[in-house]
Tab-separated table of C-alpha atoms and ligand atoms in Angstrom:
chain	number	residue	atom	x	y	z
Y	27	MET	CA	126.263	131.134	51.678
Y	28	ALA	CA	123.224	131.437	49.419
Y	29	ARG	CA	123.382	133.644	46.353
Y	30	CYS	CA	120.926	136.549	46.498
Y	31	ILE	CA	119.346	138.016	43.356
Y	32	SER	CA	117.166	141.132	43.392
Y	33	ILE	CA	113.913	140.751	41.502
Y	34	GLU	CA	113.741	144.544	41.173
Y	35	THR	CA	117.024	144.951	39.297
Y	36	ALA	CA	117.367	141.475	37.717
Y	37	ARG	CA	113.870	140.000	37.431
Y	38	GLN	CA	114.533	137.838	34.377
Y	39	GLU	CA	117.796	136.495	35.785
Y	40	ALA	CA	115.985	135.732	39.050
Y	41	ILE	CA	113.375	133.658	37.195
Y	42	THR	CA	115.925	131.831	35.018
Y	43	GLU	CA	118.213	130.988	37.943
Y	44	ALA	CA	115.332	129.964	40.197
Y	45	VAL	CA	113.871	127.647	37.536
Y	46	ALA	CA	117.336	126.061	37.138
Y	47	VAL	CA	117.685	125.399	40.879
Y	48	LEU	CA	114.083	124.142	41.189
Y	49	SER	CA	114.646	121.807	38.224
Y	50	ARG	CA	117.534	120.218	40.107
Y	51	GLY	CA	115.108	119.347	42.911
Y	52	LEU	CA	116.386	122.020	45.307
Y	53	PRO	CA	114.446	124.687	47.233
Y	54	VAL	CA	114.662	128.442	46.544
Y	55	ALA	CA	113.626	131.252	48.898
Y	56	VAL	CA	111.008	133.337	47.093
Y	57	PRO	CA	109.266	136.576	48.119
Y	58	THR	CA	105.482	136.538	48.278
Y	59	GLU	CA	103.106	139.301	49.390
Y	60	THR	CA	102.737	137.587	52.808
Y	61	VAL	CA	106.155	136.248	53.878
Y	62	TYR	CA	109.156	134.694	52.107
Y	63	GLY	CA	108.532	131.066	51.148
Y	64	LEU	CA	110.964	128.169	50.856
Y	65	ALA	CA	109.699	126.849	47.517
Y	66	ALA	CA	110.261	123.525	45.791
Y	67	ASP	CA	108.541	121.382	43.154
Y	68	ALA	CA	105.335	120.032	44.744
Y	69	THR	CA	105.378	117.031	42.382
Y	70	ASP	CA	108.928	115.891	43.263
Y	71	PRO	CA	109.311	113.868	46.484
Y	72	ALA	CA	113.067	114.513	46.738
Y	73	ALA	CA	112.529	118.270	46.427
Y	74	ILE	CA	109.811	118.244	49.095
Y	75	THR	CA	112.040	116.210	51.403
Y	76	ARG	CA	114.666	118.959	51.062
Y	77	ILE	CA	112.168	121.536	52.325
Y	78	TYR	CA	111.434	119.502	55.460
Y	79	GLU	CA	115.167	118.904	56.043
Y	80	THR	CA	116.182	122.521	55.495
Y	81	LYS	CA	113.555	123.812	57.929
Y	82	GLY	CA	113.817	120.966	60.428
Y	83	ARG	CA	110.064	120.690	60.011
Y	84	PRO	CA	108.031	117.689	61.241
Y	85	ARG	CA	106.725	115.705	58.292
Y	86	PHE	CA	103.195	115.429	59.621
Y	87	ASN	CA	102.835	119.142	58.893
Y	88	PRO	CA	101.512	119.587	55.323
Y	89	LEU	CA	102.758	122.322	52.968
Y	90	ILE	CA	100.753	124.918	51.070
Y	91	CYS	CA	100.897	124.341	47.300
Y	92	HIS	CA	101.197	127.557	45.319
Y	93	MET	CA	99.642	127.880	41.864
Y	94	ALA	CA	100.042	130.422	39.055
Y	95	ASP	CA	96.283	130.964	38.741
Y	96	LEU	CA	92.857	129.443	39.337
Y	97	GLN	CA	92.977	127.308	36.176
Y	98	MET	CA	96.181	125.686	37.350
Y	99	ALA	CA	94.699	125.140	40.832
Y	100	GLU	CA	91.695	123.366	39.258
Y	101	ARG	CA	94.028	120.758	37.781
Y	102	TYR	CA	95.081	119.684	41.289
Y	103	ALA	CA	92.120	120.369	43.603
Y	104	VAL	CA	88.319	120.024	43.568
Y	105	PHE	CA	86.424	123.306	44.041
Y	106	ASP	CA	82.956	123.546	45.588
Y	107	PRO	CA	80.948	126.646	44.565
Y	108	VAL	CA	81.780	128.682	47.698
Y	109	SER	CA	85.521	127.934	47.477
Y	110	LEU	CA	85.346	128.960	43.830
Y	111	ARG	CA	83.723	132.264	44.733
Y	112	LEU	CA	86.377	132.955	47.395
Y	113	ALA	CA	89.153	132.078	44.939
Y	114	GLU	CA	87.714	134.355	42.255
Y	115	ARG	CA	87.417	137.217	44.726
Y	116	PHE	CA	90.698	136.900	46.666
Y	117	TRP	CA	93.221	135.301	44.263
Y	118	PRO	CA	95.906	136.226	43.628
Y	119	GLY	CA	96.211	137.077	47.328
Y	120	PRO	CA	96.799	135.952	50.909
Y	121	LEU	CA	94.085	133.259	51.086
Y	122	THR	CA	94.745	129.506	51.308
Y	123	LEU	CA	91.842	127.137	50.624
Y	124	VAL	CA	91.949	123.570	51.945
Y	125	LEU	CA	90.314	121.471	49.208
Y	126	PRO	CA	89.979	117.799	48.235
Y	127	LEU	CA	93.084	116.714	46.317
Y	128	LYS	CA	92.469	115.439	42.782
Y	129	ALA	CA	93.708	111.870	42.773
Y	130	GLY	CA	96.617	111.266	40.408
Y	131	SER	CA	97.034	114.980	39.693
Y	132	GLY	CA	100.722	114.903	40.484
Y	133	ILE	CA	101.033	116.684	43.813
Y	134	HIS	CA	103.130	114.336	45.887
Y	135	THR	CA	101.758	112.893	49.113
Y	136	LEU	CA	104.815	114.217	50.987
Y	137	ALA	CA	103.552	117.745	50.299
Y	138	THR	CA	100.136	116.978	51.785
Y	139	ALA	CA	101.582	114.835	54.603
Y	140	GLY	CA	99.376	112.003	53.390
Y	141	LEU	CA	96.081	113.915	53.743
Y	142	ASP	CA	93.426	113.632	51.028
Y	143	THR	CA	93.191	117.434	51.000
Y	144	VAL	CA	95.602	120.082	49.770
Y	145	GLY	CA	96.152	123.670	50.910
Y	146	VAL	CA	96.146	125.811	47.752
Y	147	ARG	CA	97.061	129.445	47.264
Y	148	VAL	CA	97.716	131.748	44.302
Y	149	PRO	CA	100.303	134.350	45.392
Y	150	GLN	CA	100.486	137.875	44.012
Y	151	GLY	CA	103.219	139.261	41.789
Y	152	PHE	CA	106.619	137.712	41.276
Y	153	ALA	CA	105.894	134.304	42.837
Y	154	GLY	CA	103.028	133.737	40.387
Y	155	ASP	CA	105.300	134.561	37.448
Y	156	LEU	CA	107.927	132.138	38.727
Y	157	ILE	CA	105.358	129.319	38.994
Y	158	ARG	CA	104.165	130.052	35.447
Y	159	ALA	CA	107.766	129.884	34.168
Y	160	PHE	CA	108.497	126.675	36.093
Y	161	GLY	CA	105.269	124.956	35.115
Y	162	HIS	CA	104.701	122.952	38.305
Y	163	PRO	CA	103.024	123.976	41.558
Y	164	LEU	CA	105.456	125.072	44.267
Y	165	ALA	CA	105.151	123.686	47.779
Y	166	ALA	CA	106.295	126.523	50.029
Y	167	PRO	CA	106.211	126.920	53.766
Y	168	SER	CA	107.628	130.095	55.264
Y	169	ALA	CA	111.411	130.282	54.720
Y	170	ASN	CA	112.485	129.964	58.358
Y	171	SER	CA	113.739	127.205	60.637
Y	172	SER	CA	110.752	125.343	62.047
Y	173	GLY	CA	109.285	127.135	65.078
Y	174	LYS	CA	110.942	130.486	64.370
Y	175	ILE	CA	109.404	133.790	63.282
Y	176	SER	CA	108.560	133.945	59.558
Y	177	PRO	CA	110.829	136.085	57.339
Y	178	THR	CA	109.540	139.280	55.722
Y	179	THR	CA	112.856	140.397	54.162
Y	180	ALA	CA	115.611	138.606	52.219
Y	181	ARG	CA	117.966	139.532	55.079
Y	182	HIS	CA	115.789	137.561	57.534
Y	183	VAL	CA	116.049	134.505	55.256
Y	184	LEU	CA	119.828	134.826	54.786
Y	185	ASP	CA	120.414	135.174	58.553
Y	186	ASP	CA	118.462	131.981	59.284
Y	187	LEU	CA	118.794	129.642	56.261
Y	188	GLY	CA	121.572	131.311	54.216
Y	189	GLY	CA	124.046	128.528	54.978
Y	190	ARG	CA	121.622	125.765	53.986
Y	191	ILE	CA	120.196	126.878	50.621
Y	192	GLU	CA	121.634	127.948	47.262
Y	193	LEU	CA	119.441	130.838	46.218
Y	194	VAL	CA	117.431	133.648	47.810
Y	195	LEU	CA	115.401	135.997	45.635
Y	196	ASP	CA	115.131	139.486	47.120
Y	197	GLY	CA	111.813	141.237	46.556
Y	198	GLY	CA	112.181	143.776	49.370
Y	199	PRO	CA	109.923	143.788	52.456
Y	200	CYS	CA	106.694	141.763	52.107
Y	201	ARG	CA	103.639	143.970	51.654
Y	202	VAL	CA	101.226	142.037	53.914
Y	203	GLY	CA	103.739	140.733	56.452
Y	204	VAL	CA	101.688	137.920	58.031
Y	205	GLU	CA	100.943	134.554	56.421
Y	206	SER	CA	97.829	133.741	54.417
Y	207	THR	CA	94.455	133.108	56.002
Y	208	ILE	CA	93.677	129.357	55.798
Y	209	VAL	CA	90.043	128.231	55.520
Y	210	ARG	CA	88.106	125.124	54.708
Y	211	VAL	CA	84.614	125.512	53.307
Y	212	GLU	CA	81.890	123.294	54.764
Y	213	PRO	CA	78.236	123.188	53.674
Y	214	ASP	CA	77.032	125.587	56.391
Y	215	ARG	CA	80.167	127.454	57.503
Y	216	LEU	CA	83.797	128.311	56.889
Y	217	ARG	CA	86.274	126.689	59.198
Y	218	LEU	CA	89.128	129.093	59.973
Y	219	LEU	CA	92.345	127.095	60.318
Y	220	ARG	CA	94.634	130.127	60.621
Y	221	PRO	CA	93.829	133.851	60.688
Y	222	GLY	CA	96.056	135.774	58.249
Y	223	GLY	CA	96.295	138.381	55.537
Y	224	ILE	CA	92.618	138.309	54.492
Y	225	ALA	CA	90.318	139.540	57.260
Y	226	VAL	CA	87.685	137.086	58.499
Y	227	GLU	CA	85.030	139.785	58.053
Y	228	ALA	CA	85.776	139.857	54.303
Y	229	LEU	CA	85.445	136.062	54.021
Y	230	GLU	CA	82.073	136.174	55.776
Y	231	GLU	CA	80.827	138.889	53.486
Y	232	VAL	CA	81.864	137.197	50.231
Y	233	SER	CA	80.816	133.647	51.194
Y	234	GLY	CA	77.633	134.560	53.043
Y	235	LEU	CA	78.595	131.902	55.599
Y	236	PRO	CA	79.566	132.226	59.266
Y	237	VAL	CA	83.201	131.597	60.182
Y	238	GLU	CA	84.009	129.117	62.896
Y	239	ARG	CA	87.251	129.955	64.660
Y	240	PRO	CA	89.759	127.335	65.749
Y	241	ALA	CA	89.198	125.948	69.232
Y	242	GLY	CA	92.496	124.910	70.774
Y	243	ALA	CA	93.391	121.261	70.411
Y	244	ALA	CA	90.849	120.557	67.664
Y	245	ALA	CA	92.556	123.090	65.408
Y	246	ALA	CA	95.971	121.611	66.142
Y	247	ILE	CA	94.791	118.316	64.690
Y	248	GLU	CA	93.118	119.874	61.672
Y	249	ALA	CA	96.072	122.124	60.742
Y	250	PRO	CA	98.924	120.224	62.313
Y	251	GLY	CA	101.377	123.042	61.744
Y	252	MET	CA	99.608	125.264	64.175
Y	253	LEU	CA	101.606	124.130	67.189
Y	254	ALA	CA	101.121	126.459	70.129
Y	255	SER	CA	104.737	127.567	70.469
Y	256	HIS	CA	105.257	128.663	66.866
Y	257	TYR	CA	107.062	131.962	66.184
Y	258	ALA	CA	109.254	131.597	69.259
Y	259	PRO	CA	111.649	134.481	69.965
Y	260	ASN	CA	114.405	133.966	72.552
Y	261	ALA	CA	112.974	136.652	74.820
Y	262	ALA	CA	109.830	136.028	76.897
Y	263	MET	CA	106.793	137.803	75.453
Y	264	GLN	CA	104.480	139.797	77.734
Y	265	LEU	CA	101.168	140.540	76.059
Y	266	GLU	CA	98.705	143.271	77.040
Y	267	ALA	CA	101.572	144.942	78.895
Y	268	ARG	CA	100.744	147.849	81.229
Y	269	ARG	CA	104.256	148.320	82.631
Y	270	ILE	CA	107.759	147.189	81.783
Y	271	ALA	CA	111.017	146.658	83.657
Y	272	ALA	CA	114.245	148.529	82.893
Y	273	GLY	CA	116.061	147.059	79.901
Y	274	ASP	CA	113.023	145.339	78.406
Y	275	ALA	CA	111.922	145.921	74.822
Y	276	LEU	CA	108.520	147.473	74.097
Y	277	ILE	CA	106.419	146.921	70.986
Y	278	ARG	CA	103.414	149.221	71.043
Y	279	PHE	CA	100.432	149.936	68.857
Y	280	ALA	CA	99.101	153.393	68.008
Y	281	GLY	CA	101.257	155.244	70.507
Y	282	ALA	CA	99.954	153.349	73.585
Y	283	SER	CA	102.162	154.101	76.560
Y	284	VAL	CA	103.111	151.867	79.505
Y	285	ALA	CA	104.624	152.551	82.904
Y	286	GLY	CA	108.419	152.372	82.903
Y	287	GLU	CA	108.834	152.887	79.154
Y	288	GLU	CA	111.452	155.617	79.639
Y	289	SER	CA	113.908	152.906	80.746
Y	290	ALA	CA	113.111	150.527	77.871
Y	291	ARG	CA	116.030	149.229	75.823
Y	292	LEU	CA	114.086	149.662	72.595
Y	293	VAL	CA	110.639	151.036	71.727
Y	294	LEU	CA	108.969	150.233	68.390
Y	295	ASP	CA	105.489	151.269	67.287
Y	296	LEU	CA	103.723	148.826	64.944
Y	297	SER	CA	101.640	151.684	63.555
Y	298	PRO	CA	101.696	155.133	65.195
Y	299	GLY	CA	98.500	155.998	63.295
Y	300	GLY	CA	96.658	152.817	64.372
Y	301	ASP	CA	96.534	151.132	60.942
Y	302	LEU	CA	96.266	147.341	61.381
Y	303	ALA	CA	97.594	146.549	57.887
Y	304	GLU	CA	100.691	148.632	58.591
Y	305	ALA	CA	101.039	146.890	61.959
Y	306	ALA	CA	100.865	143.448	60.314
Y	307	ALA	CA	103.541	144.439	57.790
Y	308	ASN	CA	105.885	145.506	60.627
Y	309	LEU	CA	105.097	142.726	63.123
Y	310	PHE	CA	107.711	140.042	62.382
Y	311	ASP	CA	110.518	142.517	61.670
Y	312	TYR	CA	109.842	144.287	64.972
Y	313	MET	CA	109.676	140.982	66.878
Y	314	LYS	CA	113.058	140.050	65.410
Y	315	LYS	CA	114.540	143.493	66.203
Y	316	ALA	CA	113.247	143.375	69.785
Y	317	ASP	CA	114.640	139.861	70.183
Y	318	ALA	CA	118.018	140.829	68.699
Y	319	SER	CA	118.263	143.738	71.171
Y	320	GLY	CA	119.051	141.165	73.846
Y	321	ALA	CA	116.103	142.145	76.048
Y	322	ALA	CA	114.958	139.440	78.467
Y	323	HIS	CA	111.315	140.405	77.908
Y	324	ILE	CA	109.386	141.855	74.990
Y	325	ALA	CA	106.321	143.718	76.236
Y	326	VAL	CA	103.490	144.322	73.764
Y	327	THR	CA	100.541	146.682	74.213
Y	328	PRO	CA	97.040	145.486	73.170
Y	329	VAL	CA	96.169	145.310	69.467
Y	330	PRO	CA	92.460	145.518	68.448
Y	331	ASN	CA	91.160	142.073	67.476
Y	332	ARG	CA	89.434	143.005	64.214
Y	333	GLY	CA	90.555	142.861	60.587
Y	334	LEU	CA	94.244	141.990	60.382
Y	335	GLY	CA	94.427	142.434	64.156
Y	336	GLU	CA	93.132	138.881	64.492
Y	337	ALA	CA	96.204	137.503	62.677
Y	338	ILE	CA	98.520	139.808	64.640
Y	339	ASN	CA	97.076	138.635	67.980
Y	340	ASP	CA	97.265	134.997	66.864
Y	341	ARG	CA	100.987	135.303	66.094
Y	342	LEU	CA	101.660	137.216	69.327
Y	343	LYS	CA	99.874	134.530	71.373
Y	344	ARG	CA	101.884	131.781	69.725
Y	345	ALA	CA	105.108	133.687	70.379
Y	346	ALA	CA	104.109	133.995	74.047
Y	347	ALA	CA	103.004	130.350	74.460
Y	348	PRO	CA	105.012	127.938	76.610
Y	349	ARG	CA	107.848	126.384	74.610
Y	350	GLU	CA	107.614	122.780	73.515
Y	351	SER	CA	111.443	122.778	73.142
O	429	TXA	O1	101.364	133.040	53.456
O	429	TXA	C1	101.592	131.836	53.512
O	429	TXA	O2	100.691	130.999	53.616
O	429	TXA	C2	103.075	131.391	53.449
O	429	TXA	C3	103.624	131.802	52.085
O	429	TXA	C4	105.013	131.275	51.841
O	429	TXA	O3	102.738	131.399	51.077
O	429	TXA	N1	103.184	129.980	53.671
O	429	TXA	C5	103.016	129.422	54.894
O	429	TXA	O4	103.247	128.070	54.950
O	429	TXA	O5	102.704	130.040	55.890
O	429	TXA	P1	103.467	127.251	56.308
O	429	TXA	O6	103.963	125.925	55.881
O	429	TXA	O7	104.335	127.996	57.243
O	429	TXA	O8	102.043	127.057	56.882
O	429	TXA	C6	101.162	126.172	56.239
O	429	TXA	C7	100.028	125.792	57.137
O	429	TXA	C8	100.448	124.731	58.118
O	429	TXA	O9	100.137	125.154	59.415
O	429	TXA	C9	99.636	123.507	57.742
O	429	TXA	O10	99.221	122.812	58.861
O	429	TXA	C10	98.481	124.103	56.967
O	429	TXA	O11	99.005	125.238	56.341
O	429	TXA	N2	98.024	123.187	55.909
O	429	TXA	C11	98.613	122.923	54.729
O	429	TXA	N3	97.924	121.993	54.045
O	429	TXA	C12	96.872	121.655	54.803
O	429	TXA	C13	95.793	120.738	54.657
O	429	TXA	N4	95.670	119.958	53.593
O	429	TXA	N5	94.895	120.673	55.655
O	429	TXA	C14	95.016	121.453	56.740
O	429	TXA	N6	96.021	122.339	56.943
O	429	TXA	C15	96.935	122.440	55.994
O	430	MG	MG1	105.516	128.903	58.882
């Protein structure tokens, strides 16, 4: 079983131990403001291979490379003026920019799955300090088995990957709770590859460019990780639910009620007061709780599709999509 160190009570020990494990070419589960990441040295092919093996992740799916700050990111990726403006405004934070990779910079081609671009992000708080102490960028997908719901607590990570990794750092529940927004800047628009913790409206405002949303299959090729049946719970998801059957689980938003809810097995409200940021922070934990309740179906009431609601609806749709097994 993995060792678990709290970054609240033993921050320096957490950094020292994590650097030691990373230096041996092994992955460490690290809290970020979005979700927990399974982090390893982005310049070490053996370390990156361990990430793919631990998650059971297909190798055509590139990893986000995490940097301590913008200066470090500029050593590995080429910034156009709009990407630079977005980075200056939103880093550290839940924004990933897909940028041309600087040839010979050291990021290994296994991390980028052979693409000539790299997904770069500067995380907030502890993860940034760890990268600074380690000195190399960290490739880090979410710390879950491939296709499962992303972890937002150390407990989630231990339950899923605890038997396969050495070290989990516990930073408490993730503040944002959904993964970073991924965009690629083009001359006349921003291409949204994944909605996430930075609202699309904010990207439009800061860049002055329109955002083009992913259109089905095209997006799957551009961001190969975005397979339809990601985030699969065991229970069947029923979105926009108006009624539920006895024994089903209900996840609602802002107190919305549905017919039959008095015989639900479990009722959870993402945000009784209708706050989308609070709803995003609760989403994955509530999906896991509803799934663990043993309900055959998880019914979900509608969530407004603005701000962080866009990321919430994206993850719910993926969880409800037909399984690719
Ligand atoms: O919030 C987050 O982004 C979390 C935390 C740990 O930072 N990380 C995360 O990583 O969600 P992951 O591996 O679960 O998702 C990375 C996504 C994949 O869907 C992949 O296709 C896309 O980023 N991606 C990475 N590099 C890319 C590139 N060069 N071009 C296009 N898409 C890329
Ligand atoms: Mg993931």
